[in-house]
Amino acid sequence: MKKLIKNSLFVQGLIFLIFSIFIINRAYNMRDFGESFLSPGIFPALFGGVLLILSLNLIIRGYKEVKKSGKNINYDNIDKVSLLNVIFIVMISLIYLWALSYLGFIISSIVYLFIFMFYIGERRIWILIAISILTPLISYLIFSIGLGISLP
């Protein structure tokens, strides 16, 4: 177990797993605002489900890495920069969830996508602006107007 906790992939997977469970729980609590399937929690629940699957993938890869390395495990395997990246992503995502209540879906999503894409390395300003504006607007049109699902 000590070897797993020292593995960067395993630790990142655990952090994202906890975060995905939090998102799914919050999305489930949003079901009171709509019909059973067409509720505001459907989009966050889908996002949380995908994040859950991806975090389990990280945990499994970390476990396999530790198993493969056997007794020659390097206990300094946790990449501190990588762990800080995960913590930063979780923090801006939590701020985004908080901002949804105050700024609404479109404005919060535009700011969140811009910051997130800039942080992961996109520097072309026209791409940043286009994706961060068009994605929430198209999502709003599809879900709110097309399907009649109110977004948070």
mmCIF file of C-alpha atoms in Angstrom:
data_model
loop_
_atom_site.group_PDB
_atom_site.id
_atom_site.type_symbol
_atom_site.label_atom_id
_atom_site.label_comp_id
_atom_site.label_asym_id
_atom_site.label_seq_id
_atom_site.Cartn_x
_atom_site.Cartn_y
_atom_site.Cartn_z
ATOM 1 C CA MET A 1 0.000 0.000 0.000
ATOM 2 C CA LYS A 2 2.877 2.351 0.808
ATOM 3 C CA LYS A 3 4.195 1.827 -2.715
ATOM 4 C CA LEU A 4 0.843 2.802 -4.224
ATOM 5 C CA ILE A 5 0.614 6.033 -2.227
ATOM 6 C CA LYS A 6 4.044 7.023 -3.568
ATOM 7 C CA ASN A 7 2.939 6.480 -7.176
ATOM 8 C CA SER A 8 1.982 9.700 -8.975
ATOM 9 C CA LEU A 9 -0.637 8.143 -11.269
ATOM 10 C CA PHE A 10 -2.341 6.382 -8.373
ATOM 11 C CA VAL A 11 -2.496 9.550 -6.237
ATOM 12 C CA GLN A 12 -3.815 11.654 -9.141
ATOM 13 C CA GLY A 13 -6.428 8.990 -9.829
ATOM 14 C CA LEU A 14 -7.548 9.053 -6.194
ATOM 15 C CA ILE A 15 -7.871 12.844 -6.196
ATOM 16 C CA PHE A 16 -9.925 12.807 -9.396
ATOM 17 C CA LEU A 17 -12.004 9.876 -8.093
ATOM 18 C CA ILE A 18 -12.967 11.829 -4.981
ATOM 19 C CA PHE A 19 -13.728 14.881 -7.107
ATOM 20 C CA SER A 20 -15.877 12.861 -9.530
ATOM 21 C CA ILE A 21 -17.891 11.376 -6.665
ATOM 22 C CA PHE A 22 -18.430 14.897 -5.327
ATOM 23 C CA ILE A 23 -19.654 16.075 -8.760
ATOM 24 C CA ILE A 24 -21.990 13.095 -9.190
ATOM 25 C CA ASN A 25 -23.399 13.650 -5.697
ATOM 26 C CA ARG A 26 -24.029 17.345 -6.398
ATOM 27 C CA ALA A 27 -25.593 16.511 -9.769
ATOM 28 C CA TYR A 28 -27.903 13.964 -8.150
ATOM 29 C CA ASN A 29 -29.069 16.635 -5.695
ATOM 30 C CA MET A 30 -30.014 18.869 -8.646
ATOM 31 C CA ARG A 31 -32.674 16.402 -9.810
ATOM 32 C CA ASP A 32 -35.377 18.232 -7.829
ATOM 33 C CA PHE A 33 -35.510 20.968 -10.459
ATOM 34 C CA GLY A 34 -36.752 18.915 -13.396
ATOM 35 C CA GLU A 35 -38.310 15.709 -14.572
ATOM 36 C CA SER A 36 -36.460 12.504 -13.743
ATOM 37 C CA PHE A 37 -34.210 12.395 -16.799
ATOM 38 C CA LEU A 38 -34.429 15.957 -18.062
ATOM 39 C CA SER A 39 -33.019 17.754 -15.042
ATOM 40 C CA PRO A 40 -30.274 20.340 -14.633
ATOM 41 C CA GLY A 41 -28.072 17.646 -13.089
ATOM 42 C CA ILE A 42 -27.804 15.583 -16.268
ATOM 43 C CA PHE A 43 -24.807 17.439 -17.739
ATOM 44 C CA PRO A 44 -22.770 17.528 -14.486
ATOM 45 C CA ALA A 45 -23.649 13.856 -13.896
ATOM 46 C CA LEU A 46 -22.327 12.930 -17.332
ATOM 47 C CA PHE A 47 -19.161 14.934 -16.693
ATOM 48 C CA GLY A 48 -18.733 13.282 -13.277
ATOM 49 C CA GLY A 49 -19.272 9.824 -14.787
ATOM 50 C CA VAL A 50 -16.618 10.386 -17.455
ATOM 51 C CA LEU A 51 -14.239 11.759 -14.820
ATOM 52 C CA LEU A 52 -14.938 8.708 -12.640
ATOM 53 C CA ILE A 53 -14.024 6.329 -15.471
ATOM 54 C CA LEU A 54 -10.864 8.270 -16.308
ATOM 55 C CA SER A 55 -9.796 8.412 -12.655
ATOM 56 C CA LEU A 56 -10.259 4.651 -12.337
ATOM 57 C CA ASN A 57 -8.050 4.301 -15.402
ATOM 58 C CA LEU A 58 -5.329 6.352 -13.681
ATOM 59 C CA ILE A 59 -5.628 4.258 -10.521
ATOM 60 C CA ILE A 60 -5.324 1.014 -12.498
ATOM 61 C CA ARG A 61 -2.339 2.334 -14.462
ATOM 62 C CA GLY A 62 -0.645 3.390 -11.225
ATOM 63 C CA TYR A 63 -1.316 -0.018 -9.697
ATOM 64 C CA LYS A 64 0.099 -1.794 -12.751
ATOM 65 C CA GLU A 65 3.158 0.450 -12.681
ATOM 66 C CA VAL A 66 3.840 -0.443 -9.049
ATOM 67 C CA LYS A 67 3.176 -4.136 -9.686
ATOM 68 C CA LYS A 68 5.500 -4.139 -12.710
ATOM 69 C CA SER A 69 8.336 -2.408 -10.890
ATOM 70 C CA GLY A 70 8.198 -4.950 -8.038
ATOM 71 C CA LYS A 71 10.855 -4.501 -5.387
ATOM 72 C CA ASN A 72 12.720 -1.817 -7.315
ATOM 73 C CA ILE A 73 10.123 0.838 -6.589
ATOM 74 C CA ASN A 74 11.388 4.392 -6.375
ATOM 75 C CA TYR A 75 9.702 6.029 -3.390
ATOM 76 C CA ASP A 76 10.340 9.468 -4.862
ATOM 77 C CA ASN A 77 8.071 8.652 -7.811
ATOM 78 C CA ILE A 78 5.448 11.291 -7.036
ATOM 79 C CA ASP A 79 5.948 14.098 -9.492
ATOM 80 C CA LYS A 80 5.268 17.194 -7.379
ATOM 81 C CA VAL A 81 4.581 19.421 -10.399
ATOM 82 C CA SER A 82 2.081 16.895 -11.732
ATOM 83 C CA LEU A 83 0.362 16.698 -8.343
ATOM 84 C CA LEU A 84 0.171 20.493 -8.139
ATOM 85 C CA ASN A 85 -1.406 20.520 -11.614
ATOM 86 C CA VAL A 86 -4.102 18.123 -10.423
ATOM 87 C CA ILE A 87 -4.747 20.191 -7.308
ATOM 88 C CA PHE A 88 -4.969 23.384 -9.388
ATOM 89 C CA ILE A 89 -7.435 21.800 -11.818
ATOM 90 C CA VAL A 90 -9.599 20.555 -8.954
ATOM 91 C CA MET A 91 -9.484 23.999 -7.305
ATOM 92 C CA ILE A 92 -10.517 25.929 -10.431
ATOM 93 C CA SER A 93 -13.235 23.347 -11.019
ATOM 94 C CA LEU A 94 -14.578 23.866 -7.497
ATOM 95 C CA ILE A 95 -14.490 27.629 -8.022
ATOM 96 C CA TYR A 96 -16.392 27.068 -11.281
ATOM 97 C CA LEU A 97 -19.058 25.068 -9.427
ATOM 98 C CA TRP A 98 -19.357 27.868 -6.884
ATOM 99 C CA ALA A 99 -19.503 30.537 -9.617
ATOM 100 C CA LEU A 100 -22.373 28.758 -11.392
ATOM 101 C CA SER A 101 -24.734 29.910 -8.635
ATOM 102 C CA TYR A 102 -23.683 33.541 -8.863
ATOM 103 C CA LEU A 103 -22.728 34.159 -12.494
ATOM 104 C CA GLY A 104 -24.818 31.549 -14.299
ATOM 105 C CA PHE A 105 -23.837 28.822 -16.724
ATOM 106 C CA ILE A 106 -22.691 30.859 -19.713
ATOM 107 C CA ILE A 107 -20.437 33.415 -18.005
ATOM 108 C CA SER A 108 -18.965 30.878 -15.549
ATOM 109 C CA SER A 109 -18.251 28.408 -18.329
ATOM 110 C CA ILE A 110 -16.606 31.005 -20.560
ATOM 111 C CA VAL A 111 -14.219 32.069 -17.784
ATOM 112 C CA TYR A 112 -13.564 28.473 -16.678
ATOM 113 C CA LEU A 113 -12.818 27.197 -20.185
ATOM 114 C CA PHE A 114 -10.539 30.147 -20.941
ATOM 115 C CA ILE A 115 -8.504 29.668 -17.747
ATOM 116 C CA PHE A 116 -8.415 25.872 -18.091
ATOM 117 C CA MET A 117 -7.289 25.866 -21.721
ATOM 118 C CA PHE A 118 -4.676 28.555 -21.035
ATOM 119 C CA TYR A 119 -3.360 26.553 -18.080
ATOM 120 C CA ILE A 120 -2.994 23.346 -20.087
ATOM 121 C CA GLY A 121 -0.966 25.161 -22.711
ATOM 122 C CA GLU A 122 -3.144 26.719 -25.411
ATOM 123 C CA ARG A 123 -1.699 30.142 -26.219
ATOM 124 C CA ARG A 124 -3.480 31.067 -29.452
ATOM 125 C CA ILE A 125 -5.829 33.768 -28.277
ATOM 126 C CA TRP A 126 -8.341 33.257 -31.093
ATOM 127 C CA ILE A 127 -8.687 29.551 -30.164
ATOM 128 C CA LEU A 128 -9.070 30.428 -26.475
ATOM 129 C CA ILE A 129 -11.764 32.990 -27.178
ATOM 130 C CA ALA A 130 -13.616 30.956 -29.803
ATOM 131 C CA ILE A 131 -13.808 27.716 -27.808
ATOM 132 C CA SER A 132 -14.495 29.352 -24.457
ATOM 133 C CA ILE A 133 -17.390 31.370 -25.918
ATOM 134 C CA LEU A 134 -18.847 28.950 -28.464
ATOM 135 C CA THR A 135 -18.860 25.830 -26.269
ATOM 136 C CA PRO A 136 -21.128 27.249 -23.512
ATOM 137 C CA LEU A 137 -23.364 28.997 -26.035
ATOM 138 C CA ILE A 138 -23.824 25.867 -28.137
ATOM 139 C CA SER A 139 -24.366 23.778 -24.986
ATOM 140 C CA TYR A 140 -26.972 26.275 -23.821
ATOM 141 C CA LEU A 141 -28.743 26.184 -27.179
ATOM 142 C CA ILE A 142 -28.754 22.389 -27.296
ATOM 143 C CA PHE A 143 -29.773 21.721 -23.691
ATOM 144 C CA SER A 144 -31.934 24.687 -22.712
ATOM 145 C CA ILE A 145 -33.635 25.536 -25.977
ATOM 146 C CA GLY A 146 -33.428 22.288 -27.954
ATOM 147 C CA LEU A 147 -34.025 19.715 -25.203
ATOM 148 C CA GLY A 148 -35.745 21.921 -22.627
ATOM 149 C CA ILE A 149 -33.236 21.030 -19.893
ATOM 150 C CA SER A 150 -32.390 23.946 -17.639
ATOM 151 C CA LEU A 151 -28.691 24.288 -17.007
ATOM 152 C CA PRO A 152 -27.350 25.254 -13.602
#
